[in-house]
mmCIF file with all atom_site columns, N, CA and C in Angstrom:
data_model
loop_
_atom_site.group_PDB
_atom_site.id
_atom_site.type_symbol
_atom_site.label_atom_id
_atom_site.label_alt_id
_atom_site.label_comp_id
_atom_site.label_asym_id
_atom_site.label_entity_id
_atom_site.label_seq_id
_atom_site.pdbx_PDB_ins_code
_atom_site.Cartn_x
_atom_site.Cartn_y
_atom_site.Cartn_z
_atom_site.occupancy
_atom_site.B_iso_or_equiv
_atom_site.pdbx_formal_charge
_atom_site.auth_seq_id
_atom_site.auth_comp_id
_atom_site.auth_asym_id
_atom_site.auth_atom_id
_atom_site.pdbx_PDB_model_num
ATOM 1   N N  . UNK A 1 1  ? -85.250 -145.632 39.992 1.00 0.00 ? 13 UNK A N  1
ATOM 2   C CA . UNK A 1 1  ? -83.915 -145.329 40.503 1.00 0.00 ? 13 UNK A CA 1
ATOM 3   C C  . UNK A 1 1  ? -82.840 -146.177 39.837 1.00 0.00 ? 13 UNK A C  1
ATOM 4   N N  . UNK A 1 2  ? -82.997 -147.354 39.028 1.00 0.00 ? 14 UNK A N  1
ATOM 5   C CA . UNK A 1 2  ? -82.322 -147.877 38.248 1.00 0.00 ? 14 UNK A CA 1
ATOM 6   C C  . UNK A 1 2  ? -81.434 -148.635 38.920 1.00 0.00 ? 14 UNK A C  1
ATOM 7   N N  . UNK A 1 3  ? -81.701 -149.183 40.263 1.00 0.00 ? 15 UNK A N  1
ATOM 8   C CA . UNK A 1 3  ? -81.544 -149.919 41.023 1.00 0.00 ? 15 UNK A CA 1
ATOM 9   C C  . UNK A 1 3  ? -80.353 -151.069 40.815 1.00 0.00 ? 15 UNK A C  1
ATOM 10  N N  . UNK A 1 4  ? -80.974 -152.114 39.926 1.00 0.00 ? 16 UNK A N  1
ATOM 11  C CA . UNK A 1 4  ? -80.306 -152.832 39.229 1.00 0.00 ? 16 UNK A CA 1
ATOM 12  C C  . UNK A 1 4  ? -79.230 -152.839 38.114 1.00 0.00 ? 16 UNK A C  1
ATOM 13  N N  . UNK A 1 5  ? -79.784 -151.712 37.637 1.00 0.00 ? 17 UNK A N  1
ATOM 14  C CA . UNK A 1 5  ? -78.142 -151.573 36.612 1.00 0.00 ? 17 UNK A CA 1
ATOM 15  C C  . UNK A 1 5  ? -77.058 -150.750 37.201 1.00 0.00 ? 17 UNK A C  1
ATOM 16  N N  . UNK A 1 6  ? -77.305 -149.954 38.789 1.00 0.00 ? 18 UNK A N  1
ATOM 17  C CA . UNK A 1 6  ? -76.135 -149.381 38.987 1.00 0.00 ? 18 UNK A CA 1
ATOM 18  C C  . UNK A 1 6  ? -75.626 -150.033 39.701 1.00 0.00 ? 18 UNK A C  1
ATOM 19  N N  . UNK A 1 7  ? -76.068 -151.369 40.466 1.00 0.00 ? 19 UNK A N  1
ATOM 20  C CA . UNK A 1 7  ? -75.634 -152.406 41.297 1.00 0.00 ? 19 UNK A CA 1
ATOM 21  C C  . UNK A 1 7  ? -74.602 -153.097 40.525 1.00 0.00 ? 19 UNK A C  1
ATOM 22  N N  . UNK A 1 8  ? -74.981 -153.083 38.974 1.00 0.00 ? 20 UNK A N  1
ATOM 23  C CA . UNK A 1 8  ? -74.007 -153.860 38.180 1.00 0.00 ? 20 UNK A CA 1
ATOM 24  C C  . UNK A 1 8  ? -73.231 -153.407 37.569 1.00 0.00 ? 20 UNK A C  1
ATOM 25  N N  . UNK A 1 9  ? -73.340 -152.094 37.452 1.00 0.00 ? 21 UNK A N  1
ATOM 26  C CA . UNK A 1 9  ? -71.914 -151.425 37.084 1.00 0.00 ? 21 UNK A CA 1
ATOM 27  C C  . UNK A 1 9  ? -70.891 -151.078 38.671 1.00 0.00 ? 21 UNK A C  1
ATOM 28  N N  . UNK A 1 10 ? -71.703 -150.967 39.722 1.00 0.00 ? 22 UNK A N  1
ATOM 29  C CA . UNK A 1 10 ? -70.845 -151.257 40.673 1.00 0.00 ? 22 UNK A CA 1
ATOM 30  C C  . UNK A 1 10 ? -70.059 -152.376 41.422 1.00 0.00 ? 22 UNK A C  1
ATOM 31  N N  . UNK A 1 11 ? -71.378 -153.364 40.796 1.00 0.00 ? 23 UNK A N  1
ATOM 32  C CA . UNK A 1 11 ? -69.773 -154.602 41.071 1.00 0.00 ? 23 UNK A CA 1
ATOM 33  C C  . UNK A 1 11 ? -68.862 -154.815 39.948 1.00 0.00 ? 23 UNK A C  1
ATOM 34  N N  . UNK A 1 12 ? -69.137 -154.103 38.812 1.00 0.00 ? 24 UNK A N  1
ATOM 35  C CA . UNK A 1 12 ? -68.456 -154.526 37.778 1.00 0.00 ? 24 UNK A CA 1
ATOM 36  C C  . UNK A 1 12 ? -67.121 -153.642 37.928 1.00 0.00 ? 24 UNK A C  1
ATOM 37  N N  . UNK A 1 13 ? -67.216 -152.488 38.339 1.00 0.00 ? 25 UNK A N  1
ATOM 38  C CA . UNK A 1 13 ? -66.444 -151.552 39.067 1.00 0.00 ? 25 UNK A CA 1
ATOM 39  C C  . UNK A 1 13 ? -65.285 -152.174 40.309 1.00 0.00 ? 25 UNK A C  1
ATOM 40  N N  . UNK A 1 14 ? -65.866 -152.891 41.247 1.00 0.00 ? 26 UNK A N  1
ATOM 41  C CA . UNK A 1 14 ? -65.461 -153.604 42.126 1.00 0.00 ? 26 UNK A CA 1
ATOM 42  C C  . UNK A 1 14 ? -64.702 -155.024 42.127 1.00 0.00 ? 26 UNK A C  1
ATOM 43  N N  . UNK A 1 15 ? -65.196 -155.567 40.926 1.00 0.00 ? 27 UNK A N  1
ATOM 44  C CA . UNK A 1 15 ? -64.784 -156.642 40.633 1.00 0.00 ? 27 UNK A CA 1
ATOM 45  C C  . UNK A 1 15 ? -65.566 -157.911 40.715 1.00 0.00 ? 27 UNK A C  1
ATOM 46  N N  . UNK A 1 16 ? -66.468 -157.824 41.078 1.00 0.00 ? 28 UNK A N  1
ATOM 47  C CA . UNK A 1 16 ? -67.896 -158.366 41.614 1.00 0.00 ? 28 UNK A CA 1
ATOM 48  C C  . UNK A 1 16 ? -68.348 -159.333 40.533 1.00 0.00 ? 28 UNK A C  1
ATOM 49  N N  . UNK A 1 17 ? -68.711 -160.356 40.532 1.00 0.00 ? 29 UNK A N  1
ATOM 50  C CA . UNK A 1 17 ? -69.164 -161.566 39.692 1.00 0.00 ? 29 UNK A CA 1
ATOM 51  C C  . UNK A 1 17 ? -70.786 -161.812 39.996 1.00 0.00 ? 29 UNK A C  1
ATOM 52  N N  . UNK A 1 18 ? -71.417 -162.163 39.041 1.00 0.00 ? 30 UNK A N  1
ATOM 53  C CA . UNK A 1 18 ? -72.727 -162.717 39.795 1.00 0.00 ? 30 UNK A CA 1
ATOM 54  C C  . UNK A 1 18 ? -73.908 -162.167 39.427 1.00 0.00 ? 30 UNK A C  1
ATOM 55  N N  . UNK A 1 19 ? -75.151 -161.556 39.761 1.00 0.00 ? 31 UNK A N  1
ATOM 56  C CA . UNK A 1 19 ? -76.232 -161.210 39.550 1.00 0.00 ? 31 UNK A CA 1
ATOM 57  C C  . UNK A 1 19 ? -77.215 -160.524 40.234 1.00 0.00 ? 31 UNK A C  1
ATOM 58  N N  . UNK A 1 20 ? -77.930 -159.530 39.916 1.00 0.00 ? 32 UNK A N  1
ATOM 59  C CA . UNK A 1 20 ? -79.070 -158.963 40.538 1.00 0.00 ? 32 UNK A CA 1
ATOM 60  C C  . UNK A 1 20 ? -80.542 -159.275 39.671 1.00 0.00 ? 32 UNK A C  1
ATOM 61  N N  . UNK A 1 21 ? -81.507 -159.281 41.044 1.00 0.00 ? 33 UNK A N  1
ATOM 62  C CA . UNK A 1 21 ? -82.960 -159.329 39.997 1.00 0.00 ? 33 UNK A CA 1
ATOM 63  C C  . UNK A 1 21 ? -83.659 -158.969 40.926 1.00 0.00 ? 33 UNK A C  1
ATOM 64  N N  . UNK A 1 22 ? -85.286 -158.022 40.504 1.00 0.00 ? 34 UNK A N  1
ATOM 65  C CA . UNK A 1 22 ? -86.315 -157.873 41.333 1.00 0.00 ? 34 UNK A CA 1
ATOM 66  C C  . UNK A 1 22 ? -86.785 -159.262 42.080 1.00 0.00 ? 34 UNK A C  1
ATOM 67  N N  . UNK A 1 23 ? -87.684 -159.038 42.575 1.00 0.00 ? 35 UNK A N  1
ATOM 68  C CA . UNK A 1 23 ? -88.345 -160.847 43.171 1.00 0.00 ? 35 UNK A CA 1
ATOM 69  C C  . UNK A 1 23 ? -89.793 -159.878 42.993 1.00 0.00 ? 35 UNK A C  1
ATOM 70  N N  . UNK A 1 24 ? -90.753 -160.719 43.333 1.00 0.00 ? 36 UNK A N  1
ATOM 71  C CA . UNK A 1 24 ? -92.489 -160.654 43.603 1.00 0.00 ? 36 UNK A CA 1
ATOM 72  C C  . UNK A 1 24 ? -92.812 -159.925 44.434 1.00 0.00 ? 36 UNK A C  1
ATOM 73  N N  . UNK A 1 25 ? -91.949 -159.432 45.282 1.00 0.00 ? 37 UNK A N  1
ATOM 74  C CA . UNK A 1 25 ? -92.231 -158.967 46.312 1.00 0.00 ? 37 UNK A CA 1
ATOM 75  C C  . UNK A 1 25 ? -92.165 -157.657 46.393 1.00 0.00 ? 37 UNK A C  1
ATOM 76  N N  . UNK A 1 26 ? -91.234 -157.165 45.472 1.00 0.00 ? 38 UNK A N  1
ATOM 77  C CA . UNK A 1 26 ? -90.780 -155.792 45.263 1.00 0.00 ? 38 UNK A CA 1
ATOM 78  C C  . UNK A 1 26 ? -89.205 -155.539 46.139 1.00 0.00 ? 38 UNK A C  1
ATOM 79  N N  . UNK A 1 27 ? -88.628 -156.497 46.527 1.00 0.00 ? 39 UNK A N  1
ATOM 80  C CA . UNK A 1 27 ? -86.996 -156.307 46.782 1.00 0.00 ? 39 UNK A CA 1
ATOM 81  C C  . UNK A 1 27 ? -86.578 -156.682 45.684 1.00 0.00 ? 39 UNK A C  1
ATOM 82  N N  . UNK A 1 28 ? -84.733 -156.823 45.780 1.00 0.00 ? 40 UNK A N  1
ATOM 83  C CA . UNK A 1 28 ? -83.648 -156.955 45.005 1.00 0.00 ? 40 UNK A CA 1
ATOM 84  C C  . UNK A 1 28 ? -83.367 -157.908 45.888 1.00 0.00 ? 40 UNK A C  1
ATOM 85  N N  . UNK A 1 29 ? -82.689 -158.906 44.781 1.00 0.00 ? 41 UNK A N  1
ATOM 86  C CA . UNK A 1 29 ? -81.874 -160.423 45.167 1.00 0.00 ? 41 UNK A CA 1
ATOM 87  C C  . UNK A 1 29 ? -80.670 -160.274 44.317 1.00 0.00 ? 41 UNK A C  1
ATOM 88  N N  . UNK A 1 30 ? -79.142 -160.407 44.772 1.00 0.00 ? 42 UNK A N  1
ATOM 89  C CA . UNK A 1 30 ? -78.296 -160.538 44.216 1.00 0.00 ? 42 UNK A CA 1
ATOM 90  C C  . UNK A 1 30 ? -77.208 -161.638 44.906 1.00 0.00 ? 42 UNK A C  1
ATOM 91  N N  . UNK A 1 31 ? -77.099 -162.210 43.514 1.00 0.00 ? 43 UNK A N  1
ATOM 92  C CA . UNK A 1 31 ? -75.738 -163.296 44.185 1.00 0.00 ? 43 UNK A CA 1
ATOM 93  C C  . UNK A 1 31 ? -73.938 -162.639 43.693 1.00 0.00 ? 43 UNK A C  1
ATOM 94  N N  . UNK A 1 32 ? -73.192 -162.919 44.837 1.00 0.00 ? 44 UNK A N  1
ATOM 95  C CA . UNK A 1 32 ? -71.943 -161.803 44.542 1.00 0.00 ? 44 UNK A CA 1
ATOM 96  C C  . UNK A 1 32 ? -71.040 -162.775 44.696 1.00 0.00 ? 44 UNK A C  1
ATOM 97  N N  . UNK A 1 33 ? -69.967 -162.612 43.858 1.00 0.00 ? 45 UNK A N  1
ATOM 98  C CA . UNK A 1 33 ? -69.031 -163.586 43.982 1.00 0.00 ? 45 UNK A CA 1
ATOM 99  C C  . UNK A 1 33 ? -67.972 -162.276 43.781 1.00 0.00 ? 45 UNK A C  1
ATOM 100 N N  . UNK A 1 34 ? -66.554 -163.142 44.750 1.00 0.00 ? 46 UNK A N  1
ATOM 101 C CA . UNK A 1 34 ? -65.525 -161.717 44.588 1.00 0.00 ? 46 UNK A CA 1
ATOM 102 C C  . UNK A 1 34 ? -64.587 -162.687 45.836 1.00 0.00 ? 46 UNK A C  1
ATOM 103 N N  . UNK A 1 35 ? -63.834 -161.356 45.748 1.00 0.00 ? 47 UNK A N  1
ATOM 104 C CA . UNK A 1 35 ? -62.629 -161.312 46.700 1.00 0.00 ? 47 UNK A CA 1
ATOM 105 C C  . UNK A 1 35 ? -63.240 -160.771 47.957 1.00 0.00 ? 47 UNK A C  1
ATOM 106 N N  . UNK A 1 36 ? -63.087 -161.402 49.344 1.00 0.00 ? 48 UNK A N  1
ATOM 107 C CA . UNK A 1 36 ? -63.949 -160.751 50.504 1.00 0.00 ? 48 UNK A CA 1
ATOM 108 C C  . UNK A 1 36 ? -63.787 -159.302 50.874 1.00 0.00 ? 48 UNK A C  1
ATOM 109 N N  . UNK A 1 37 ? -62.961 -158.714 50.084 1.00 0.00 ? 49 UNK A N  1
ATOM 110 C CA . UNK A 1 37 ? -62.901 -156.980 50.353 1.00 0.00 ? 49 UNK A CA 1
ATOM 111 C C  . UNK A 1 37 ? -63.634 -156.744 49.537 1.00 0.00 ? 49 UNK A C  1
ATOM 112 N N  . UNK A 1 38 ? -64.023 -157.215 48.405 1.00 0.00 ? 50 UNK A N  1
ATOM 113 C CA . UNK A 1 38 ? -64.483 -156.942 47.185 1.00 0.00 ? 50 UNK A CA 1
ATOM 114 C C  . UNK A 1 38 ? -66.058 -156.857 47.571 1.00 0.00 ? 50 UNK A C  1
ATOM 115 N N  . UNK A 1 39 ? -66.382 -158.146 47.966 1.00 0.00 ? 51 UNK A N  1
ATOM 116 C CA . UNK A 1 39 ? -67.475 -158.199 48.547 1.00 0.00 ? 51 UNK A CA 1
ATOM 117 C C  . UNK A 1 39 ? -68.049 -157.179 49.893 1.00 0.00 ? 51 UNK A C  1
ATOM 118 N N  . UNK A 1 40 ? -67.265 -157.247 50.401 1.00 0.00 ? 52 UNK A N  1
ATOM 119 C CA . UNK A 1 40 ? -67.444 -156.407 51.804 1.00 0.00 ? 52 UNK A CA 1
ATOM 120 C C  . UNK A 1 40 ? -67.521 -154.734 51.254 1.00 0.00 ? 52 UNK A C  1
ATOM 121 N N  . UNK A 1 41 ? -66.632 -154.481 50.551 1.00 0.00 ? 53 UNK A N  1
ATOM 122 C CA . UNK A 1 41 ? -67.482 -153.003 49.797 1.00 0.00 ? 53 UNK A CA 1
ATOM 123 C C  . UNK A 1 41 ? -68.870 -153.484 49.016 1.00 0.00 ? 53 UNK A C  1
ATOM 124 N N  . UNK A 1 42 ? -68.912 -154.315 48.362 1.00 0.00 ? 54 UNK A N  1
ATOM 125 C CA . UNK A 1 42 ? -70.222 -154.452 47.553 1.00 0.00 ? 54 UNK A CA 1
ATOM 126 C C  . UNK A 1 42 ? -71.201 -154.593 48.439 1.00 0.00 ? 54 UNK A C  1
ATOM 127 N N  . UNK A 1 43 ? -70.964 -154.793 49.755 1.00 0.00 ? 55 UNK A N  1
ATOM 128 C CA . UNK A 1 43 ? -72.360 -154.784 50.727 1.00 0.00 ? 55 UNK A CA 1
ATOM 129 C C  . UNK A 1 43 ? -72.418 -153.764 51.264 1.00 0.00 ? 55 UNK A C  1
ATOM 130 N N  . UNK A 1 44 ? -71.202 -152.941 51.941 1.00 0.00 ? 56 UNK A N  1
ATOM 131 C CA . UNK A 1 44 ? -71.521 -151.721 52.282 1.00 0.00 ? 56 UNK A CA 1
ATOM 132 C C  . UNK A 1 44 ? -72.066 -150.713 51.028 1.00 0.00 ? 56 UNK A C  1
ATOM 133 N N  . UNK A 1 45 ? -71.688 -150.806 49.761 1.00 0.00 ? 57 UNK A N  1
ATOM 134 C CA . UNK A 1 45 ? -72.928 -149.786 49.079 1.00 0.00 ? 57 UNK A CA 1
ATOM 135 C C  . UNK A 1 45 ? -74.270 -150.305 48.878 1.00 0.00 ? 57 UNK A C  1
ATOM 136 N N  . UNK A 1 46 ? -74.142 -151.539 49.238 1.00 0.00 ? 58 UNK A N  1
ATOM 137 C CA . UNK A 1 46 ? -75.490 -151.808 48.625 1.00 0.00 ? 58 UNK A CA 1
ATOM 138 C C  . UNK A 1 46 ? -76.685 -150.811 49.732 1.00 0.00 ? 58 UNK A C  1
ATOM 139 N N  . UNK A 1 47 ? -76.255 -151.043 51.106 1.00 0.00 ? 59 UNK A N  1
ATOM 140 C CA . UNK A 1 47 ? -76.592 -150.274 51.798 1.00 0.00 ? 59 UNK A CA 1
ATOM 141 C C  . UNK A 1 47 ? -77.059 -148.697 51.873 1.00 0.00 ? 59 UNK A C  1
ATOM 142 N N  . UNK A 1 48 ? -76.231 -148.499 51.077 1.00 0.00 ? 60 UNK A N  1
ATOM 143 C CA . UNK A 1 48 ? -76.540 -146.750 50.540 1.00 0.00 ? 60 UNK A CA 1
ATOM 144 C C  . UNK A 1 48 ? -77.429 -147.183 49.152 1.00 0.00 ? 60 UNK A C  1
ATOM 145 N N  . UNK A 1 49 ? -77.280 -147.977 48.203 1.00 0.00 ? 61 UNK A N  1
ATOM 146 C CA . UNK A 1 49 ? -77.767 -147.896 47.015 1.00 0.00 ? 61 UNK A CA 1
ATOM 147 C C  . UNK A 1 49 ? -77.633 -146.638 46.036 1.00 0.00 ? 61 UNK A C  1
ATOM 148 N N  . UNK A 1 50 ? -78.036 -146.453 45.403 1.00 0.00 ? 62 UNK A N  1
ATOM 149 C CA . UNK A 1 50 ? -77.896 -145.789 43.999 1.00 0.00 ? 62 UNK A CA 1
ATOM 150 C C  . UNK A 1 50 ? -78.667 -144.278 44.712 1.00 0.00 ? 62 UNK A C  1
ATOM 151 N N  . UNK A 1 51 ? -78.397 -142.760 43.873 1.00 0.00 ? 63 UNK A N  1
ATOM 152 C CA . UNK A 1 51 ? -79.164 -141.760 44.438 1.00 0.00 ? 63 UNK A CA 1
ATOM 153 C C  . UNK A 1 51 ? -80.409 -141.913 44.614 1.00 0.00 ? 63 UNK A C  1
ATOM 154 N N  . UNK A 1 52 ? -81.395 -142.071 45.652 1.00 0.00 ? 64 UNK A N  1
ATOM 155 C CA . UNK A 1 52 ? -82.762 -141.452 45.283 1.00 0.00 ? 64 UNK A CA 1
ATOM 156 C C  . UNK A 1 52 ? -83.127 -143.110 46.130 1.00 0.00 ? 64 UNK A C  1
ATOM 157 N N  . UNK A 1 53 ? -82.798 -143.844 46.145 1.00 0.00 ? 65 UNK A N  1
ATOM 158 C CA . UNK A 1 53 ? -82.775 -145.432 46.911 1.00 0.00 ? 65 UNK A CA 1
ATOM 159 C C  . UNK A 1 53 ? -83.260 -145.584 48.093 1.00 0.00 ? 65 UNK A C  1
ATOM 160 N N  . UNK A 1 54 ? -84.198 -145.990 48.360 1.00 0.00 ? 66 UNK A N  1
ATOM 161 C CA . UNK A 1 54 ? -84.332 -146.429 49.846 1.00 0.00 ? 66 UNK A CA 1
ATOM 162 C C  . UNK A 1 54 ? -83.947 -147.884 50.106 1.00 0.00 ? 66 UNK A C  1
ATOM 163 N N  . UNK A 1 55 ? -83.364 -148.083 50.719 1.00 0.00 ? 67 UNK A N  1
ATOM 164 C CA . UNK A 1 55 ? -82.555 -149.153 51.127 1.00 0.00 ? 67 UNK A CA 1
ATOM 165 C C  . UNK A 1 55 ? -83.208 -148.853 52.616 1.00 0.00 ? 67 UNK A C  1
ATOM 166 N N  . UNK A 1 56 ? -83.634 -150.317 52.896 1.00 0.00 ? 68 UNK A N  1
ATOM 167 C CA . UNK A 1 56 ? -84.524 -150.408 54.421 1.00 0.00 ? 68 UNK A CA 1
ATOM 168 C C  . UNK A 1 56 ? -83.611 -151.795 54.710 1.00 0.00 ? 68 UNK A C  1
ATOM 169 N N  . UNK A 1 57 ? -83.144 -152.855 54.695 1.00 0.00 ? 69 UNK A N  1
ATOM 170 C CA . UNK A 1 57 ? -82.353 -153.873 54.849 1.00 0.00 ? 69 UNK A CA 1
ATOM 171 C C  . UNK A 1 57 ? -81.482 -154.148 54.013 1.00 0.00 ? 69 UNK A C  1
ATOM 172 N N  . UNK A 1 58 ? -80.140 -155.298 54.351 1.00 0.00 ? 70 UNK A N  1
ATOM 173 C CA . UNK A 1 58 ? -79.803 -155.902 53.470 1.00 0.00 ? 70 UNK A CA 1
ATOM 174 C C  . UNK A 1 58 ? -79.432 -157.053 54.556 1.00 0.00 ? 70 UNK A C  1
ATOM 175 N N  . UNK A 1 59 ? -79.832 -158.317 54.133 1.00 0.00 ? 71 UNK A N  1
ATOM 176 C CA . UNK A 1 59 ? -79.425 -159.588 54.289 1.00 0.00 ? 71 UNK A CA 1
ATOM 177 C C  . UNK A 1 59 ? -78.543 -160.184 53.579 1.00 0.00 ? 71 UNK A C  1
ATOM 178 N N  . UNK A 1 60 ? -77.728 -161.177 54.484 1.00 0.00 ? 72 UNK A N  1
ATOM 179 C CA . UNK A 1 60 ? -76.936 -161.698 53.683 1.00 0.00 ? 72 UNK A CA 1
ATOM 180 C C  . UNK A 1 60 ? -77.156 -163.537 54.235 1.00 0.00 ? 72 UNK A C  1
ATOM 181 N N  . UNK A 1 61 ? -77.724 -164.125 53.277 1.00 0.00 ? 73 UNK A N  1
ATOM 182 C CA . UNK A 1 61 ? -77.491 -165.365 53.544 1.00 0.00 ? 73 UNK A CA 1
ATOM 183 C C  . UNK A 1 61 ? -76.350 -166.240 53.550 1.00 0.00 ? 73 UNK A C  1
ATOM 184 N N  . UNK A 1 62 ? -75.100 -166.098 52.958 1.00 0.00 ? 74 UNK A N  1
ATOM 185 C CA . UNK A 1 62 ? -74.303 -166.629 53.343 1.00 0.00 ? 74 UNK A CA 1
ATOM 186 C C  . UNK A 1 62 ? -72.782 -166.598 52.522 1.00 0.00 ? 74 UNK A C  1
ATOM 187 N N  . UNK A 1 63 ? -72.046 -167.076 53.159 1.00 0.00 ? 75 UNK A N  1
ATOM 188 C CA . UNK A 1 63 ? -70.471 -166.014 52.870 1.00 0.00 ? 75 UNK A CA 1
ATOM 189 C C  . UNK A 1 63 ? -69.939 -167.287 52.938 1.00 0.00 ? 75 UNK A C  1
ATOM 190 N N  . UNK A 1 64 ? -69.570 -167.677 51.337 1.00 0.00 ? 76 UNK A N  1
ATOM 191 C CA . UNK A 1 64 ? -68.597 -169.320 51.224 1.00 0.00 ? 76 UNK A CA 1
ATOM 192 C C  . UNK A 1 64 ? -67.583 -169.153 50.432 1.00 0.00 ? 76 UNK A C  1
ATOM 193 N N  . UNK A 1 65 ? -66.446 -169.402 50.530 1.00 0.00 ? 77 UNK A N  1
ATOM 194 C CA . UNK A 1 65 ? -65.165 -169.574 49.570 1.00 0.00 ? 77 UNK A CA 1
ATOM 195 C C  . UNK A 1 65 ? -65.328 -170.694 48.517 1.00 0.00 ? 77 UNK A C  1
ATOM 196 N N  . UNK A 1 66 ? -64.748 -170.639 47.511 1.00 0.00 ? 78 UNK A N  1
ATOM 197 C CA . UNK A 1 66 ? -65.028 -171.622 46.445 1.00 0.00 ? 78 UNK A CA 1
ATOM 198 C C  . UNK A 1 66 ? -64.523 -171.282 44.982 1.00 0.00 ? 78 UNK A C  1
ATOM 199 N N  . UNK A 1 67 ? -64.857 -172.171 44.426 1.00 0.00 ? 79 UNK A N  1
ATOM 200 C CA . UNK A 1 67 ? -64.606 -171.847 42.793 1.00 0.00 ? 79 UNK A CA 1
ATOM 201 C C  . UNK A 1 67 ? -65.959 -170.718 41.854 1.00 0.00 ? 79 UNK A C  1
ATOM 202 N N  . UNK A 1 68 ? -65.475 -169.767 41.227 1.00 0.00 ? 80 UNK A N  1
ATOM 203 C CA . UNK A 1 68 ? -66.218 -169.119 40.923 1.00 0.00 ? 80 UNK A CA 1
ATOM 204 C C  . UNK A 1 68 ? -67.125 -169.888 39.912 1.00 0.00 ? 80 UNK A C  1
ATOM 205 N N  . UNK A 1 69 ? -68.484 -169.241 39.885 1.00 0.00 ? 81 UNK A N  1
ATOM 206 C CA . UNK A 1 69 ? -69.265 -169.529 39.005 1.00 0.00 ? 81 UNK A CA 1
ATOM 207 C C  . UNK A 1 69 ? -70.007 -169.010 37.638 1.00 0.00 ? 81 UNK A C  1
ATOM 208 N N  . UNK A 1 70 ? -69.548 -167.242 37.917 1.00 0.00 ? 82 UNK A N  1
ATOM 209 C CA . UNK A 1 70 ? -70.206 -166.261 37.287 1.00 0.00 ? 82 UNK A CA 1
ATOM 210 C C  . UNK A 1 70 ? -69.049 -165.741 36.299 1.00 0.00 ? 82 UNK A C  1
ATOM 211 N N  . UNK A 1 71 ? -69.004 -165.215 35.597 1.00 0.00 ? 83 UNK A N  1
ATOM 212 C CA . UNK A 1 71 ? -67.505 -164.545 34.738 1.00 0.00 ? 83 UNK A CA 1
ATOM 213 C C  . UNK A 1 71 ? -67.809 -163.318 34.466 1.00 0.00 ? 83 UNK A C  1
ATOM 214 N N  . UNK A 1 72 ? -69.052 -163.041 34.319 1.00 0.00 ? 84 UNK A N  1
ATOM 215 C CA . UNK A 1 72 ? -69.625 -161.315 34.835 1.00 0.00 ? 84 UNK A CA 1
ATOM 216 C C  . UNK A 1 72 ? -70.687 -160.977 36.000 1.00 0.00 ? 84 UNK A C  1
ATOM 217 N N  . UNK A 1 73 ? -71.298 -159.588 35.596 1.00 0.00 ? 85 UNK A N  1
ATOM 218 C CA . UNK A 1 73 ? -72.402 -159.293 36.500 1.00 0.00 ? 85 UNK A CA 1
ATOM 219 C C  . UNK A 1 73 ? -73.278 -158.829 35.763 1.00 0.00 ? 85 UNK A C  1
ATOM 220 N N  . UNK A 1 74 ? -74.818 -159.740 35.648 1.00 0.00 ? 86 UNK A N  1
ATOM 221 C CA . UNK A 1 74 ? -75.856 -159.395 34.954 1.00 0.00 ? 86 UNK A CA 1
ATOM 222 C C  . UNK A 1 74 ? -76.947 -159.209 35.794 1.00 0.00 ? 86 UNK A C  1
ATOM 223 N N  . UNK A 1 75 ? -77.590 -158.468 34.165 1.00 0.00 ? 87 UNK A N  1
ATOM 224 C CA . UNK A 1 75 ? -79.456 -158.340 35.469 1.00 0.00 ? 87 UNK A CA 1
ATOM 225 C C  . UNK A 1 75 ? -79.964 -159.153 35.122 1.00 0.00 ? 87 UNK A C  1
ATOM 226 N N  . UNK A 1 76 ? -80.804 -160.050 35.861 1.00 0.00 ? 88 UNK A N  1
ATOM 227 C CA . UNK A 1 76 ? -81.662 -160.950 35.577 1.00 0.00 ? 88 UNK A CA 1
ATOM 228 C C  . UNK A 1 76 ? -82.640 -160.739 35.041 1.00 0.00 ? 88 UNK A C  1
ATOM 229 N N  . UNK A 1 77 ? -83.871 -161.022 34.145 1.00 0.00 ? 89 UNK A N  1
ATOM 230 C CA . UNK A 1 77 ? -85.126 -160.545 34.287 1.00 0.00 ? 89 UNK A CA 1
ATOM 231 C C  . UNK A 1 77 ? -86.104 -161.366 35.010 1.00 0.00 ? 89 UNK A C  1
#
């Protein structure tokens, strides 16, 4: 479903900083940096995900203001 690269053209779309990657487990881990609307759409699609996606959760560990760290949005391998 290509999971990961449409996550990153959608934050790249959005404005979205930061990163996605599989884990061991068989989820997606992404760190998002943005403007909190920015972000707050980037979680509500993540929710829908890309066509064909099953999306069963999304967690969010934690929501901090700060200096950015990322200057794009890549896939990890």
């Amino acid at each position: 479903v290509f999971f990961r690269d449409t996550t990153r053209r959608k934050a790249l779309e959005l404005g979205v900083s930061g990163w996605v990657r599989n884990v061991p487990t068989g989820e997606v881990e992404a760190c998002l940096e943005g403007s909190e609307s920015a972000i707050d759409a980037m979680l509500a699609w993540l929710w829908e995900g890309p066509p064909h996606a099953s999306v069963e959760d999304v967690r969010v560990i934690s929501k901090e203001q700060g200096e950015s760290e990322y200057a794009s949005f890549d896939v990890v391998h």
